[in-house]
C-alpha cells in the first residue's frame, strides 16, 4: 500500500544521515577554498563560493582607488584603498584573486575616467590555497616527501617480513604456530606510544632517530603481524595442487611462485600495502615522539594547529592529507569488513 | 639414519621464513619493552632495584585526573558508540539498494588522519566556526536559543573538567563509530537470517527480535568490538591535546607524551616509563580477556 512512500522516507533518512555524518568533512573542504577575508564571515556557507562581488571607486582627492567587497549582510564594505599595484597584491593575499596590476587597471580604469563606481565579479583562483600551503608552511614540501617515503618503507618492511611469515604459517609444519598467532595479536594491540620512549633510545643507538627509516620500523611493528595474518589466509586459499602440477611439468620453484602463486595472492598483497600505507601516512603521535626536524605531513599539520590566520592553508593541506587515505579505504572496504578495521 | 634423511637442509627450512619476523620483533619490539620495564624498576642514579618510580606515579599531581578521565572516556565512549554502531549496522544489514555506497560514506571518518581531525574541529569550534555556522544556517541555533540551551554564539572549546571529557567523547565518536560498526556488521552478516525472520513471523516486534535473538547470537562479535574499543579508548590522548592542548584535560597516554616531550632529565623520563607500564598493564589485561573470549567463541561456534 504505502510501500513507495515508506521507501522514499527511508532513503531520505539515509541521505540525511550520510550528510550529517560528512558535515565536518564538507566544511573542511569548503574552508580549503576559502580566502583570508572570508574566514571572518559568519555564517559560513556549506558550499564554497568561488567569486567575490566587489566595487572600485576612484578617489580624485587622494588619487587612489577605494575598494569594497559585498559582505554577508549584503552591504559593500570598504576594505582598503590604493593604486592598482597595491590592490593586486591585496586581492591575492586576502581574496585569493590573482590579477596582475595591469589587468586590474584595465578593468577599473573607467572609474578614473568617469568617476563612476565599477562593479566587478572577481573569480578566485580555485586551488590557490593548495599551492600556497607549500609556501606558507616552510618545509611542507619536504614533509610531503617524507610522508611518501615513510609509507613506502613501511610497505616494503611489512610485506617482506610479514609476507614470508604468512607463507610459512600457511604452508609448512612449524612448531609453535599458536604461540606465533597469539604473539602477533599481542603486538598488534600493544600501545605503540608506551614503548616509543624506549624505542627512541633504541633508534638513537642505531642512528635512526629523526629518520624516516626509524619511523617505518616502528610503524611496521603492528603491520607485520597484520600482513602475516592477511597473507596467511590467502596462501592457504591458493590451490596447492596447481602449484604441484606446475612443479611436475618442470617449472622451478621460483617460476611456480612467479607464474602461479603470485598472481593469485596479489590482491592480498595490495590490501596489506594499503593498510601499511594508511598506518604510516595517518600517524601523528609516534612521529611527534620519534622525529625532531624531519616532519611528516600529518605532523606538520598537527603543529599548524593554533595559527588562526593560516587555517585556510592548513585546511587545504588537510584535504591533501586525507585524500589518499580515503581513496585506499574505498578499495579496502571489503577487506576492512572481513578484518574489522 | 632415516630421520636425518628426511631433515631438510637449514636454508630450505620453513623456519628461515619465520626468522626475519622473529629478529625484527626481538630487536625493535621486545628489546624496547624490556628496557622500559627495566627502567621502571631501577633507581635514577643507575642504582639497583627500586619501586620509587612506581610510587612517584601516585605523587604526580595529575595522576588521579588522568586515571578518572581515561576510565570515564573509555567506558562512556564505548557505551555510546556501541548503541549507535549497532543501529547503523542494523540499517546497513538490510542490504537496500545503495547500501554499499552508504557503508563507504560511513567509513570515511575512520580514514581521516587524526591531525586532520584536529584541523577540522579547530576550525569548527570557535565562535564564528563552522559548527555555529551550520546551526545558524539550518535554523537550529534559533531553536536551541528558544529552548534556552544556547545563549548566543557558543564558544565550544570553553569547557573544562568532566564536561571536556564528555565533549571529547562526542568528537571521538564521529571518528571511530565506523570501526565499531564494521565489526558488528561482520557479525550480523554471518547471522542466519531465518532466526530473526522466524521471530517476526511468530509475532515479535523488531525491537524484541534484536534484543532477544540478534544480540545473543552475535554476542561474541559484540564482545570483540567492545574489548577492541576499550583498548583504543584507554589510549586516547591526541584528540584531547589538539583541542585543549597538553596538561588541560589529562589522560594516561597524554601523560607519557607530556613528560617525554616537555621535560628533559631523568625524573621525567622515569615518570613517563612508569605511566607506560601502567597503560601496558591495563591494555594487556583487556587483551587477555579478549583472547579468552575469542577462544570461548571459537569453541562455542563449531
XYZ file of C-alpha atoms in Angstrom:
643
model
C 0.000 0.000 0.000
C 2.318 2.598 1.308
C 5.485 0.869 0.281
C 6.623 3.559 -2.127
C 6.259 6.328 0.411
C 7.997 4.237 3.041
C 10.880 3.612 0.712
C 11.197 7.281 -0.158
C 11.165 8.165 3.514
C 13.834 5.573 4.219
C 16.117 6.936 1.509
C 15.572 10.479 2.725
C 16.576 9.355 6.185
C 19.677 7.588 4.861
C 20.725 10.595 2.811
C 20.214 12.883 5.768
C 22.279 10.576 7.986
C 25.125 10.441 5.489
C 25.019 14.197 5.065
C 25.172 14.928 8.787
C 27.985 12.414 9.137
C 30.009 14.149 6.451
C 29.292 17.745 7.535
C 32.666 18.190 9.281
C 34.468 16.979 6.179
C 32.356 19.108 3.838
C 33.136 22.186 5.891
C 36.839 21.336 5.880
C 36.787 21.157 2.090
C 34.898 24.446 1.938
C 37.443 26.057 4.240
C 40.221 24.856 1.933
C 38.697 27.022 -0.846
C 38.179 29.998 1.440
C 40.140 33.232 1.219
C 41.547 35.067 4.205
C 38.805 37.682 4.135
C 36.049 35.059 4.239
C 37.469 33.427 7.357
C 35.718 36.055 9.466
C 32.426 35.793 7.583
C 29.502 34.444 9.531
C 27.596 32.262 8.914
C 29.952 30.364 6.675
C 28.322 28.772 3.638
C 28.305 24.965 3.371
C 29.180 25.101 -0.325
C 32.212 27.267 -1.111
C 31.818 30.490 -3.098
C 34.253 30.904 -5.951
C 33.855 34.618 -6.648
C 33.618 37.952 -4.885
C 31.259 40.817 -5.674
C 33.400 43.910 -5.379
C 33.380 47.584 -6.338
C 36.135 50.051 -7.118
C 35.746 53.799 -6.967
C 38.331 56.368 -7.964
C 39.008 58.893 -5.223
C 40.161 62.045 -7.026
C 41.191 63.997 -3.915
C 43.601 61.333 -2.702
C 44.488 59.977 -6.111
C 43.668 56.355 -5.349
C 41.040 53.639 -5.725
C 38.696 52.726 -2.903
C 37.997 49.021 -2.797
C 34.878 47.490 -1.247
C 33.521 43.966 -1.078
C 29.952 42.778 -0.741
C 29.824 41.235 2.711
C 27.471 38.724 4.284
C 24.949 41.387 5.284
C 24.534 42.430 1.669
C 26.429 45.706 2.055
C 29.542 46.887 0.313
C 32.212 47.194 2.952
C 35.189 49.449 2.338
C 38.276 47.341 2.860
C 41.297 49.222 1.542
C 42.466 51.906 -0.873
C 45.483 52.219 -3.081
C 46.821 52.024 -6.613
C 46.335 49.002 -8.821
C 49.686 47.576 -7.774
C 48.868 47.554 -4.073
C 45.334 46.351 -4.711
C 46.548 43.495 -6.884
C 48.724 42.293 -4.022
C 45.846 42.682 -1.570
C 43.489 40.739 -3.814
C 45.848 37.796 -3.982
C 46.632 37.766 -0.293
C 43.193 38.334 1.145
C 40.709 37.332 -1.555
C 42.520 34.562 -3.440
C 42.090 36.529 -6.659
C 45.175 36.520 -8.867
C 45.388 39.514 -11.235
C 48.387 41.467 -12.445
C 48.262 45.224 -11.743
C 47.852 45.876 -15.483
C 44.894 43.541 -15.819
C 43.294 45.163 -12.807
C 43.972 48.658 -14.113
C 42.278 47.749 -17.404
C 39.138 46.681 -15.553
C 38.830 49.673 -13.267
C 40.207 52.495 -15.412
C 36.662 53.588 -16.301
C 36.139 54.742 -12.741
C 39.142 57.028 -13.021
C 37.864 58.423 -16.328
C 34.198 58.845 -15.489
C 34.121 58.931 -11.706
C 31.560 56.093 -11.637
C 31.674 53.081 -9.362
C 32.899 49.946 -11.121
C 31.166 46.722 -10.067
C 33.059 43.546 -10.732
C 32.694 39.861 -10.151
C 36.196 38.648 -9.368
C 36.781 34.915 -9.620
C 39.087 33.191 -7.168
C 41.950 31.019 -8.308
C 40.368 27.802 -7.135
C 43.378 25.861 -5.867
C 45.398 28.836 -4.630
C 45.311 27.657 -1.007
C 46.678 24.303 -2.092
C 49.718 25.788 -3.816
C 50.170 28.415 -1.118
C 50.114 25.734 1.565
C 53.592 24.741 0.431
C 54.822 28.378 0.588
C 53.211 29.399 3.860
C 54.336 26.360 5.816
C 58.029 26.147 5.161
C 59.014 22.524 4.945
C 55.601 21.373 3.735
C 57.147 20.112 0.509
C 59.734 18.176 2.453
C 57.108 16.897 4.863
C 55.074 15.643 1.933
C 58.100 13.815 0.537
C 58.854 12.380 3.973
C 55.312 11.062 4.287
C 55.578 9.305 0.929
C 58.994 7.917 1.858
C 57.977 6.566 5.235
C 54.866 4.987 3.714
C 56.942 3.202 1.069
C 59.493 1.964 3.624
C 56.683 0.692 5.830
C 55.103 -1.161 2.907
C 58.418 -2.793 1.948
C 59.215 -3.845 5.516
C 55.732 -5.134 6.299
C 55.331 -7.047 3.055
C 58.737 -8.699 3.012
C 58.878 -9.688 6.667
C 55.159 -10.214 7.207
C 54.582 -11.904 3.865
C 57.223 -14.548 4.436
C 55.890 -15.193 7.913
C 52.407 -15.580 6.484
C 53.697 -18.016 3.867
C 55.467 -20.105 6.477
C 52.400 -20.191 8.693
C 50.150 -21.246 5.828
C 52.334 -23.777 4.075
C 54.642 -25.550 6.408
C 54.624 -27.551 9.557
C 56.333 -25.423 12.117
C 56.196 -25.695 15.832
C 54.555 -23.008 17.919
C 52.077 -21.765 15.333
C 49.595 -20.909 18.027
C 52.204 -19.022 20.022
C 53.123 -17.016 16.932
C 49.464 -16.214 16.317
C 48.926 -15.004 19.868
C 52.204 -13.105 19.773
C 51.161 -11.277 16.613
C 47.854 -10.342 18.206
C 49.503 -9.068 21.384
C 51.974 -6.994 19.372
C 49.149 -5.556 17.319
C 47.197 -4.494 20.385
C 50.249 -3.236 22.234
C 50.169 0.519 22.800
C 52.866 1.864 20.490
C 53.157 5.157 22.345
C 54.015 3.258 25.514
C 57.214 1.880 24.006
C 58.120 4.881 21.904
C 60.049 6.373 24.818
C 62.434 3.446 24.927
C 62.108 2.981 21.179
C 63.506 6.497 20.829
C 66.572 5.500 22.850
C 66.975 2.388 20.714
C 66.655 4.360 17.475
C 69.271 6.833 18.689
C 71.625 3.902 19.280
C 71.016 2.669 15.738
C 71.382 6.172 14.352
C 67.820 6.011 13.091
C 66.231 8.670 15.290
C 64.615 11.504 13.332
C 64.820 9.422 10.162
C 62.071 8.012 8.021
C 63.539 4.510 8.228
C 63.338 4.701 12.005
C 59.690 5.743 11.814
C 58.941 2.992 9.300
C 60.424 0.421 11.669
C 58.026 1.476 14.416
C 55.041 1.606 12.053
C 55.885 -1.896 10.869
C 55.533 -3.316 14.376
C 51.744 -3.680 14.193
C 51.707 -4.066 10.421
C 53.978 -7.084 10.046
C 51.613 -9.112 12.203
C 48.641 -7.861 10.238
C 50.276 -8.630 6.896
C 51.181 -12.120 8.107
C 47.574 -12.652 9.075
C 46.148 -11.447 5.751
C 48.664 -13.314 3.586
C 48.371 -16.482 5.626
C 44.676 -16.641 4.826
C 45.330 -16.111 1.141
C 48.218 -18.581 0.855
C 46.025 -21.205 2.472
C 43.349 -20.467 -0.098
C 45.671 -20.860 -3.074
C 45.277 -24.263 -4.617
C 48.304 -26.339 -3.706
C 47.639 -28.895 -6.448
C 48.027 -26.191 -9.060
C 51.495 -25.432 -7.772
C 52.417 -29.093 -7.613
C 51.235 -29.589 -11.184
C 53.438 -26.737 -12.261
C 56.405 -28.327 -10.498
C 55.683 -31.683 -12.103
C 55.728 -30.117 -15.521
C 59.245 -28.985 -14.908
C 58.927 -25.433 -13.642
C 61.363 -24.414 -10.945
C 60.118 -23.367 -7.538
C 60.782 -19.728 -8.327
C 58.956 -19.941 -11.660
C 55.992 -21.584 -9.987
C 55.876 -18.865 -7.386
C 56.129 -16.150 -10.024
C 53.675 -17.608 -12.526
C 51.127 -19.392 -10.354
C 51.184 -18.299 -6.752
C 51.962 -14.604 -7.044
C 49.083 -13.620 -9.356
C 46.671 -15.379 -7.025
C 47.952 -13.650 -3.906
C 48.421 -10.207 -5.430
C 45.114 -8.833 -4.096
C 46.153 -9.753 -0.557
C 49.462 -8.006 -1.016
C 47.695 -4.959 -2.399
C 45.405 -4.883 0.614
C 48.313 -5.291 3.040
C 50.228 -2.499 1.330
C 47.285 -0.165 1.596
C 46.990 -0.949 5.283
C 50.685 -0.257 5.749
C 50.352 2.941 3.765
C 47.459 4.187 5.866
C 49.257 3.385 9.149
C 52.324 5.349 8.118
C 50.553 8.153 6.300
C 47.982 8.859 9.008
C 50.131 8.671 12.119
C 50.875 11.765 14.164
C 51.656 10.573 17.676
C 54.656 8.356 17.010
C 56.130 10.901 14.594
C 55.792 13.549 17.287
C 57.960 11.499 19.642
C 60.428 9.971 17.213
C 61.327 12.856 14.946
C 62.860 16.188 15.554
C 63.353 18.199 12.392
C 62.186 15.713 9.761
C 58.437 16.167 9.936
C 55.814 14.162 8.137
C 52.828 15.883 6.564
C 50.497 14.775 9.350
C 52.881 16.086 11.991
C 53.276 19.390 10.174
C 49.510 19.856 10.222
C 49.423 18.958 13.895
C 51.971 21.700 14.512
C 49.999 24.169 12.400
C 47.005 23.992 14.724
C 46.577 27.174 16.671
C 47.582 29.591 13.926
C 44.220 31.182 13.149
C 45.248 33.371 10.228
C 46.590 30.482 8.170
C 43.873 27.957 8.940
C 42.580 28.006 5.348
C 46.006 26.879 4.151
C 46.073 24.197 6.851
C 42.634 23.089 5.653
C 43.988 22.722 2.123
C 46.884 20.681 3.499
C 44.449 18.534 5.440
C 42.446 17.769 2.321
C 45.701 16.725 0.631
C 46.468 14.515 3.610
C 43.002 12.967 3.752
C 42.563 12.196 0.054
C 44.899 9.190 -0.365
C 43.693 7.595 2.874
C 40.063 7.891 1.795
C 40.807 6.515 -1.681
C 42.587 3.494 -0.224
C 39.761 2.944 2.229
C 37.421 2.789 -0.747
C 39.477 -0.034 -2.250
C 39.866 -1.726 1.116
C 36.245 -1.588 2.172
C 35.597 -5.266 1.507
C 38.751 -6.289 3.362
C 38.032 -4.000 6.263
C 34.678 -5.645 6.612
C 36.396 -9.005 6.954
C 39.262 -7.834 9.102
C 37.420 -5.482 11.424
C 39.316 -2.339 10.539
C 69.715 -42.841 9.584
C 66.196 -42.306 8.411
C 65.422 -39.283 10.478
C 68.449 -37.372 9.202
C 67.488 -38.218 5.659
C 64.082 -36.520 5.863
C 65.540 -33.480 7.565
C 65.823 -30.639 5.109
C 68.965 -28.539 4.973
C 68.632 -25.389 7.017
C 68.328 -22.963 4.100
C 65.227 -24.800 2.907
C 63.654 -24.943 6.329
C 60.398 -23.055 6.818
C 61.882 -21.542 9.963
C 64.020 -19.413 7.692
C 60.862 -17.599 6.654
C 59.945 -17.028 10.272
C 63.396 -15.772 11.164
C 63.096 -12.189 9.795
C 59.924 -11.572 11.753
C 61.446 -13.111 14.864
C 64.562 -10.964 14.558
C 62.547 -7.848 13.820
C 60.322 -8.264 16.834
C 63.169 -9.173 19.179
C 65.202 -6.125 18.218
C 62.576 -3.487 17.617
C 59.795 -4.572 19.914
C 60.894 -6.924 22.693
C 64.096 -5.009 23.398
C 62.402 -1.610 23.925
C 59.714 -3.282 26.001
C 62.374 -4.941 28.110
C 64.400 -1.736 28.601
C 61.260 0.189 29.512
C 60.371 -2.331 32.192
C 63.951 -2.302 33.493
C 63.899 1.493 33.635
C 60.748 1.455 35.743
C 62.371 -0.697 38.404
C 65.829 0.822 38.571
C 66.807 3.908 40.545
C 67.510 7.237 38.885
C 71.233 7.276 39.618
C 71.643 3.964 37.867
C 71.348 2.077 41.114
C 69.647 -1.180 41.859
C 66.098 -2.380 42.097
C 63.558 0.099 43.418
C 59.842 0.734 43.478
C 60.260 4.506 43.869
C 59.344 5.196 40.258
C 56.082 3.355 40.637
C 55.251 5.344 43.754
C 56.264 8.562 42.001
C 53.343 7.889 39.718
C 50.899 8.284 42.581
C 52.527 11.550 43.588
C 52.071 13.054 40.144
C 49.558 15.886 40.550
C 47.521 14.891 37.531
C 47.635 11.115 38.085
C 44.183 10.812 39.593
C 42.613 13.071 36.987
C 44.331 11.109 34.235
C 43.038 7.790 35.571
C 39.481 9.062 36.048
C 39.362 10.810 32.679
C 40.720 7.774 30.882
C 38.303 5.377 32.550
C 35.294 7.634 32.024
C 36.319 8.198 28.437
C 36.768 4.507 27.699
C 33.550 3.369 29.352
C 31.190 6.149 28.266
C 32.505 6.264 24.717
C 32.091 2.540 24.125
C 28.560 2.547 25.528
C 27.552 5.426 23.282
C 29.401 4.105 20.269
C 28.032 0.616 20.708
C 24.396 1.725 20.655
C 24.892 4.000 17.644
C 27.041 1.481 15.782
C 24.521 -1.310 16.350
C 21.718 0.865 14.983
C 23.775 1.787 11.919
C 24.877 -1.794 11.329
C 21.258 -2.983 11.516
C 20.297 -0.391 8.898
C 23.119 -1.324 6.543
C 22.472 -5.018 7.052
C 19.048 -4.574 5.435
C 21.001 -4.682 2.165
C 18.975 -1.980 0.473
C 19.935 -0.685 -2.948
C 22.967 1.552 -2.459
C 23.820 0.129 0.957
C 27.435 -0.466 -0.062
C 27.811 3.215 -1.004
C 26.221 4.192 2.276
C 28.647 1.881 4.076
C 31.592 3.553 2.358
C 30.306 7.026 3.256
C 30.011 5.975 6.878
C 33.530 4.553 6.753
C 35.161 7.789 5.630
C 35.711 9.360 9.091
C 37.849 6.431 10.237
C 40.224 7.036 7.327
C 40.875 10.635 8.318
C 44.301 11.192 9.891
C 43.946 12.436 13.426
C 45.814 15.684 12.777
C 43.300 16.489 10.040
C 40.569 15.719 12.561
C 42.269 18.309 14.748
C 42.184 20.895 11.949
C 38.524 20.104 11.280
C 37.406 20.690 14.850
C 39.693 23.639 15.389
C 38.017 25.458 12.529
C 34.650 24.289 13.781
C 34.515 25.045 17.467
C 35.332 28.746 17.535
C 32.610 31.351 17.918
C 32.482 32.046 14.183
C 33.431 28.493 13.226
C 31.538 26.100 11.020
C 29.582 24.415 13.795
C 27.873 27.645 14.754
C 27.507 28.496 11.052
C 25.771 25.200 10.464
C 23.436 25.728 13.409
C 22.685 29.209 12.145
C 22.033 28.207 8.531
C 19.788 25.286 9.435
C 17.857 27.327 11.983
C 18.882 25.028 14.806
C 20.537 27.968 16.537
C 17.205 29.769 16.814
C 15.504 26.648 18.152
C 18.221 25.986 20.715
C 18.177 29.604 21.835
C 14.408 29.485 22.157
C 14.715 26.355 24.273
C 17.227 28.160 26.424
C 20.007 25.667 25.702
C 22.206 28.165 23.906
C 22.722 31.824 24.590
C 24.202 33.464 21.531
C 27.132 32.020 19.635
C 28.735 29.440 21.839
C 32.484 29.010 22.154
C 32.534 25.234 22.179
C 36.049 24.757 23.498
C 35.152 26.697 26.626
C 34.591 23.594 28.733
C 36.638 22.038 31.494
C 36.810 19.031 33.780
C 34.369 16.210 33.142
C 32.428 18.259 30.584
C 35.556 18.460 28.475
C 35.865 14.671 28.624
C 32.234 14.284 27.518
C 32.875 16.737 24.728
C 35.904 14.744 23.562
C 33.767 11.595 23.607
C 31.382 13.191 21.105
C 34.231 14.155 18.797
C 35.869 10.762 19.159
C 32.573 9.058 18.380
C 32.449 10.737 14.988
C 35.888 9.361 14.158
C 35.674 5.809 15.470
C 31.998 4.937 15.097
C 32.736 3.302 11.701
C 35.252 0.851 13.119
C 32.797 -0.364 15.776
C 30.025 -0.546 13.203
C 32.131 -2.661 10.860
C 32.838 -5.318 13.455
C 29.171 -5.579 14.382
C 28.200 -5.619 10.716
C 30.579 -8.509 10.070
C 28.845 -10.395 12.877
C 25.403 -9.584 11.510
C 26.328 -10.782 8.049
C 27.246 -14.197 9.442
C 23.959 -14.392 11.269
C 21.430 -16.794 9.848
C 18.529 -14.610 8.789
C 15.975 -17.343 9.351
C 16.125 -16.938 13.126
C 15.076 -13.319 13.156
C 12.541 -13.897 10.381
C 11.012 -16.715 12.394
C 10.747 -14.454 15.414
C 8.997 -11.813 13.328
C 6.586 -14.401 11.964
C 5.739 -15.524 15.462
C 4.681 -12.036 16.360
C 7.737 -10.473 17.968
C 8.316 -6.826 17.097
C 11.580 -5.535 15.659
C 12.940 -4.356 18.976
C 12.223 -7.690 20.658
C 13.820 -9.556 17.771
C 17.004 -7.518 18.057
C 17.090 -7.771 21.837
C 16.243 -11.459 22.219
C 17.502 -13.058 19.002
C 20.102 -10.956 17.206
C 22.149 -9.665 20.126
C 22.505 -13.017 21.926
C 23.628 -14.735 18.724
C 26.214 -12.124 17.757
C 27.379 -11.742 21.350
C 30.943 -12.957 20.636
C 31.289 -10.329 17.925
C 29.951 -7.679 20.247
C 32.424 -8.641 22.951
C 35.239 -8.432 20.417
C 34.111 -4.994 19.285
C 33.789 -3.711 22.826
C 37.155 -5.020 24.011
C 38.982 -3.682 20.965
C 37.311 -0.328 21.508
C 38.236 -0.214 25.196
C 41.826 -0.924 24.219
C 41.898 2.089 21.925
C 39.789 4.127 24.328
C 42.367 3.650 27.067
C 44.981 5.038 24.695
C 43.177 8.276 23.860
C 45.288 11.425 24.037
C 45.972 13.149 20.733
C 42.474 14.467 20.177
C 42.499 15.972 23.663
C 45.856 17.602 23.055
C 44.768 19.038 19.721
C 41.614 20.604 21.053
C 42.610 21.591 24.587
C 46.433 21.444 24.434
C 48.642 19.452 26.817
C 48.025 19.352 30.546
C 44.455 20.738 30.366
C 42.486 17.504 30.164
C 44.969 14.853 31.275
C 44.793 11.260 30.053
C 47.156 8.393 30.846
C 48.874 8.288 27.465
C 48.827 12.079 27.332
C 50.978 11.968 30.493
C 53.514 9.702 28.767
C 53.919 12.121 25.885
C 53.799 15.167 28.138
C 56.692 14.006 30.280
C 58.675 12.900 27.261
C 58.116 15.979 25.172
C 58.278 18.831 27.647
C 60.727 17.715 30.267
C 64.314 16.745 29.937
C 66.004 14.819 32.645
C 65.926 11.537 34.382
C 62.943 12.127 36.654
C 60.512 12.939 33.870
C 61.831 10.006 31.890
C 61.174 7.681 34.810
C 57.687 9.067 35.188
C 56.886 8.525 31.544
C 58.086 4.916 31.592
C 56.055 4.317 34.753
C 52.975 5.675 33.015
C 53.833 3.493 30.026
C 53.943 0.381 32.173
C 50.645 1.345 33.761
C 48.975 1.690 30.352
C 50.550 -1.517 29.069
C 49.258 -3.469 32.052
C 45.719 -2.192 31.519
C 45.807 -2.896 27.782
C 47.302 -6.349 28.167
C 44.720 -7.170 30.826
C 41.958 -6.336 28.390
C 43.765 -8.205 25.607
C 43.842 -11.276 27.831
C 40.082 -11.048 28.300
C 39.813 -10.673 24.538
C 41.804 -13.827 23.861
C 39.794 -15.777 26.387
C 36.506 -14.573 24.944
C 37.735 -15.378 21.455
C 38.701 -18.891 22.379
C 35.376 -19.466 24.057
C 33.612 -18.165 20.964
C 35.604 -20.490 18.724
C 34.691 -23.456 20.854
C 31.083 -22.362 21.028
C 30.548 -21.857 17.309
C 31.949 -25.073 15.832
